[in-house]
Amino acid sequence: SLGALAKIASAWSTQEWVHFIDSLPRKLSAERLGALDRQLKLTDSPNPEIAHVWFRLAISNRYAAAYPAMERYMVGIGRRKLIVPLYRDLAVTPEGKSLAVKIYAKARDGYHPVAQSTVDALLK
C-alpha cells in the first residue's frame, strides 16, 4: 500500500528517492500520480534533486497538478543540470513549450548567462 511505502520512504536518502521515482513507469495515469503525490508529497519536496525527477515524470504524463510548484522551482533554481532537462522535456509538446516560454520569461533574469544561452537555444 502507499501508506506503507510512505512510512518506509521517510527514511530514504536522496539517492534512494531519485532511484525510486526514476524506476516508476514513464507513463502513469493522473489518478496514480495523484495518489503517489498525496502519500509521498512529491510535488512539494523541498529537495531539489527529488523535485527534479518528479517534475520530469509529471511533464511526461502532463500531470498539471505539479505545474505550479514546478514553475516556482524553475524560477527559484538556477542550476543548469536541474532546469535544462525540464525545459527540454516541456519543449517536446506545443502546450509544454508554451508553458516553458511563460516560465522562462519570469525566470530568465535570475539564471546564469550560460543557463540563459542554453535555454534560449532550446526555446527559440
PDB file of C-alpha atoms in Angstrom:
ATOM      1  CA  SER A   1       0.000   0.000   0.000  1.00  0.00           C
ATOM      2  CA  LEU A   2       1.062   3.593  -0.481  1.00  0.00           C
ATOM      3  CA  GLY A   3       0.735   4.267   3.247  1.00  0.00           C
ATOM      4  CA  ALA A   4       3.269   1.532   3.992  1.00  0.00           C
ATOM      5  CA  LEU A   5       5.502   2.851   1.219  1.00  0.00           C
ATOM      6  CA  ALA A   6       5.343   6.365   2.697  1.00  0.00           C
ATOM      7  CA  LYS A   7       6.437   5.000   6.071  1.00  0.00           C
ATOM      8  CA  ILE A   8       9.428   3.172   4.542  1.00  0.00           C
ATOM      9  CA  ALA A   9      10.287   6.054   2.216  1.00  0.00           C
ATOM     10  CA  SER A  10      10.535   8.527   5.094  1.00  0.00           C
ATOM     11  CA  ALA A  11      13.950   7.025   5.900  1.00  0.00           C
ATOM     12  CA  TRP A  12      15.264   7.104   2.313  1.00  0.00           C
ATOM     13  CA  SER A  13      18.296   9.077   1.206  1.00  0.00           C
ATOM     14  CA  THR A  14      18.055  11.491  -1.716  1.00  0.00           C
ATOM     15  CA  GLN A  15      19.630   8.850  -3.973  1.00  0.00           C
ATOM     16  CA  GLU A  16      17.013   6.274  -2.933  1.00  0.00           C
ATOM     17  CA  TRP A  17      14.189   8.720  -3.661  1.00  0.00           C
ATOM     18  CA  VAL A  18      15.653   9.584  -7.063  1.00  0.00           C
ATOM     19  CA  HIS A  19      16.091   5.899  -7.895  1.00  0.00           C
ATOM     20  CA  PHE A  20      12.512   5.128  -6.834  1.00  0.00           C
ATOM     21  CA  ILE A  21      10.994   7.922  -8.940  1.00  0.00           C
ATOM     22  CA  ASP A  22      13.235   7.159 -11.918  1.00  0.00           C
ATOM     23  CA  SER A  23      12.239   3.492 -11.803  1.00  0.00           C
ATOM     24  CA  LEU A  24       8.497   4.261 -11.978  1.00  0.00           C
ATOM     25  CA  PRO A  25       6.893   3.652 -15.373  1.00  0.00           C
ATOM     26  CA  ARG A  26       7.255   6.743 -17.566  1.00  0.00           C
ATOM     27  CA  LYS A  27       3.537   6.576 -18.368  1.00  0.00           C
ATOM     28  CA  LEU A  28       1.188   6.708 -15.382  1.00  0.00           C
ATOM     29  CA  SER A  29      -2.425   7.813 -15.043  1.00  0.00           C
ATOM     30  CA  ALA A  30      -3.279  11.113 -13.371  1.00  0.00           C
ATOM     31  CA  GLU A  31      -5.012   9.081 -10.636  1.00  0.00           C
ATOM     32  CA  ARG A  32      -1.858   7.059  -9.940  1.00  0.00           C
ATOM     33  CA  LEU A  33       0.343  10.147  -9.953  1.00  0.00           C
ATOM     34  CA  GLY A  34      -2.109  11.931  -7.668  1.00  0.00           C
ATOM     35  CA  ALA A  35      -2.117   9.040  -5.214  1.00  0.00           C
ATOM     36  CA  LEU A  36       1.686   8.896  -5.177  1.00  0.00           C
ATOM     37  CA  ASP A  37       1.854  12.655  -4.771  1.00  0.00           C
ATOM     38  CA  ARG A  38      -0.640  12.736  -1.892  1.00  0.00           C
ATOM     39  CA  GLN A  39       1.089   9.945   0.003  1.00  0.00           C
ATOM     40  CA  LEU A  40       4.701  10.910  -0.685  1.00  0.00           C
ATOM     41  CA  LYS A  41       4.352  14.721  -1.009  1.00  0.00           C
ATOM     42  CA  LEU A  42       6.495  14.736  -4.160  1.00  0.00           C
ATOM     43  CA  THR A  43       5.257  17.967  -5.728  1.00  0.00           C
ATOM     44  CA  ASP A  44       6.157  19.821  -2.534  1.00  0.00           C
ATOM     45  CA  SER A  45       9.509  18.120  -1.963  1.00  0.00           C
ATOM     46  CA  PRO A  46      11.984  20.623  -0.524  1.00  0.00           C
ATOM     47  CA  ASN A  47      14.809  18.547  -2.027  1.00  0.00           C
ATOM     48  CA  PRO A  48      15.805  19.931  -5.459  1.00  0.00           C
ATOM     49  CA  GLU A  49      17.108  16.568  -6.777  1.00  0.00           C
ATOM     50  CA  ILE A  50      13.906  14.719  -5.802  1.00  0.00           C
ATOM     51  CA  ALA A  51      11.702  17.533  -7.130  1.00  0.00           C
ATOM     52  CA  HIS A  52      13.650  17.460 -10.409  1.00  0.00           C
ATOM     53  CA  VAL A  53      12.978  13.778 -11.176  1.00  0.00           C
ATOM     54  CA  TRP A  54       9.365  14.112 -10.014  1.00  0.00           C
ATOM     55  CA  PHE A  55       8.761  17.119 -12.275  1.00  0.00           C
ATOM     56  CA  ARG A  56      10.282  15.239 -15.234  1.00  0.00           C
ATOM     57  CA  LEU A  57       7.803  12.398 -14.583  1.00  0.00           C
ATOM     58  CA  ALA A  58       4.980  14.948 -14.208  1.00  0.00           C
ATOM     59  CA  ILE A  59       5.872  16.535 -17.570  1.00  0.00           C
ATOM     60  CA  SER A  60       5.992  13.177 -19.352  1.00  0.00           C
ATOM     61  CA  ASN A  61       2.464  12.463 -18.095  1.00  0.00           C
ATOM     62  CA  ARG A  62       1.118  16.020 -18.399  1.00  0.00           C
ATOM     63  CA  TYR A  63       0.368  15.904 -14.667  1.00  0.00           C
ATOM     64  CA  ALA A  64      -0.728  19.544 -14.440  1.00  0.00           C
ATOM     65  CA  ALA A  65      -1.286  19.417 -10.671  1.00  0.00           C
ATOM     66  CA  ALA A  66       2.507  19.623 -10.286  1.00  0.00           C
ATOM     67  CA  TYR A  67       2.972  22.547 -12.691  1.00  0.00           C
ATOM     68  CA  PRO A  68       2.518  25.494 -10.271  1.00  0.00           C
ATOM     69  CA  ALA A  69       5.166  24.045  -7.915  1.00  0.00           C
ATOM     70  CA  MET A  70       7.349  23.188 -10.912  1.00  0.00           C
ATOM     71  CA  GLU A  71       7.114  26.781 -12.127  1.00  0.00           C
ATOM     72  CA  ARG A  72       8.165  28.110  -8.690  1.00  0.00           C
ATOM     73  CA  TYR A  73      11.044  25.620  -8.737  1.00  0.00           C
ATOM     74  CA  MET A  74      12.183  26.625 -12.235  1.00  0.00           C
ATOM     75  CA  VAL A  75      12.040  30.322 -11.332  1.00  0.00           C
ATOM     76  CA  GLY A  76      13.783  29.806  -7.979  1.00  0.00           C
ATOM     77  CA  ILE A  77      16.533  27.382  -9.010  1.00  0.00           C
ATOM     78  CA  GLY A  78      19.175  28.382 -11.495  1.00  0.00           C
ATOM     79  CA  ARG A  79      21.257  25.211 -11.633  1.00  0.00           C
ATOM     80  CA  ARG A  80      21.552  24.166 -15.288  1.00  0.00           C
ATOM     81  CA  LYS A  81      21.560  20.440 -14.540  1.00  0.00           C
ATOM     82  CA  LEU A  82      18.203  20.831 -12.762  1.00  0.00           C
ATOM     83  CA  ILE A  83      16.418  23.236 -15.097  1.00  0.00           C
ATOM     84  CA  VAL A  84      17.602  22.453 -18.619  1.00  0.00           C
ATOM     85  CA  PRO A  85      16.132  18.900 -18.710  1.00  0.00           C
ATOM     86  CA  LEU A  86      12.771  20.323 -17.567  1.00  0.00           C
ATOM     87  CA  TYR A  87      12.765  22.908 -20.351  1.00  0.00           C
ATOM     88  CA  ARG A  88      13.840  20.219 -22.834  1.00  0.00           C
ATOM     89  CA  ASP A  89      11.030  17.898 -21.670  1.00  0.00           C
ATOM     90  CA  LEU A  90       8.452  20.673 -21.817  1.00  0.00           C
ATOM     91  CA  ALA A  91       9.543  21.754 -25.309  1.00  0.00           C
ATOM     92  CA  VAL A  92       8.537  18.351 -26.742  1.00  0.00           C
ATOM     93  CA  THR A  93       4.842  19.286 -26.987  1.00  0.00           C
ATOM     94  CA  PRO A  94       3.268  22.564 -28.182  1.00  0.00           C
ATOM     95  CA  GLU A  95       1.437  23.123 -24.884  1.00  0.00           C
ATOM     96  CA  GLY A  96       4.564  22.211 -22.910  1.00  0.00           C
ATOM     97  CA  LYS A  97       6.637  24.604 -24.972  1.00  0.00           C
ATOM     98  CA  SER A  98       4.220  27.460 -24.377  1.00  0.00           C
ATOM     99  CA  LEU A  99       4.367  26.738 -20.614  1.00  0.00           C
ATOM    100  CA  ALA A 100       8.186  26.650 -20.815  1.00  0.00           C
ATOM    101  CA  VAL A 101       8.239  30.026 -22.594  1.00  0.00           C
ATOM    102  CA  LYS A 102       5.916  31.518 -19.960  1.00  0.00           C
ATOM    103  CA  ILE A 103       8.056  30.184 -17.085  1.00  0.00           C
ATOM    104  CA  TYR A 104      11.281  31.254 -18.773  1.00  0.00           C
ATOM    105  CA  ALA A 105      10.016  34.809 -19.197  1.00  0.00           C
ATOM    106  CA  LYS A 106       9.794  35.028 -15.386  1.00  0.00           C
ATOM    107  CA  ALA A 107      12.946  33.037 -14.650  1.00  0.00           C
ATOM    108  CA  ARG A 108      15.481  34.175 -17.266  1.00  0.00           C
ATOM    109  CA  ASP A 109      16.879  37.206 -15.422  1.00  0.00           C
ATOM    110  CA  GLY A 110      17.734  35.039 -12.418  1.00  0.00           C
ATOM    111  CA  TYR A 111      19.712  32.493 -14.452  1.00  0.00           C
ATOM    112  CA  HIS A 112      23.441  32.455 -15.051  1.00  0.00           C
ATOM    113  CA  PRO A 113      24.348  33.614 -18.597  1.00  0.00           C
ATOM    114  CA  VAL A 114      25.383  30.052 -19.549  1.00  0.00           C
ATOM    115  CA  ALA A 115      21.984  28.721 -18.460  1.00  0.00           C
ATOM    116  CA  GLN A 116      20.310  31.590 -20.328  1.00  0.00           C
ATOM    117  CA  SER A 117      22.070  30.781 -23.591  1.00  0.00           C
ATOM    118  CA  THR A 118      21.268  27.068 -23.228  1.00  0.00           C
ATOM    119  CA  VAL A 119      17.561  27.705 -22.637  1.00  0.00           C
ATOM    120  CA  ASP A 120      17.443  30.464 -25.274  1.00  0.00           C
ATOM    121  CA  ALA A 121      18.658  27.908 -27.829  1.00  0.00           C
ATOM    122  CA  LEU A 122      16.196  25.270 -26.604  1.00  0.00           C
ATOM    123  CA  LEU A 123      13.148  27.523 -26.834  1.00  0.00           C
ATOM    124  CA  LYS A 124      13.952  29.533 -29.967  1.00  0.00           C
TER     125      LYS A 124
END
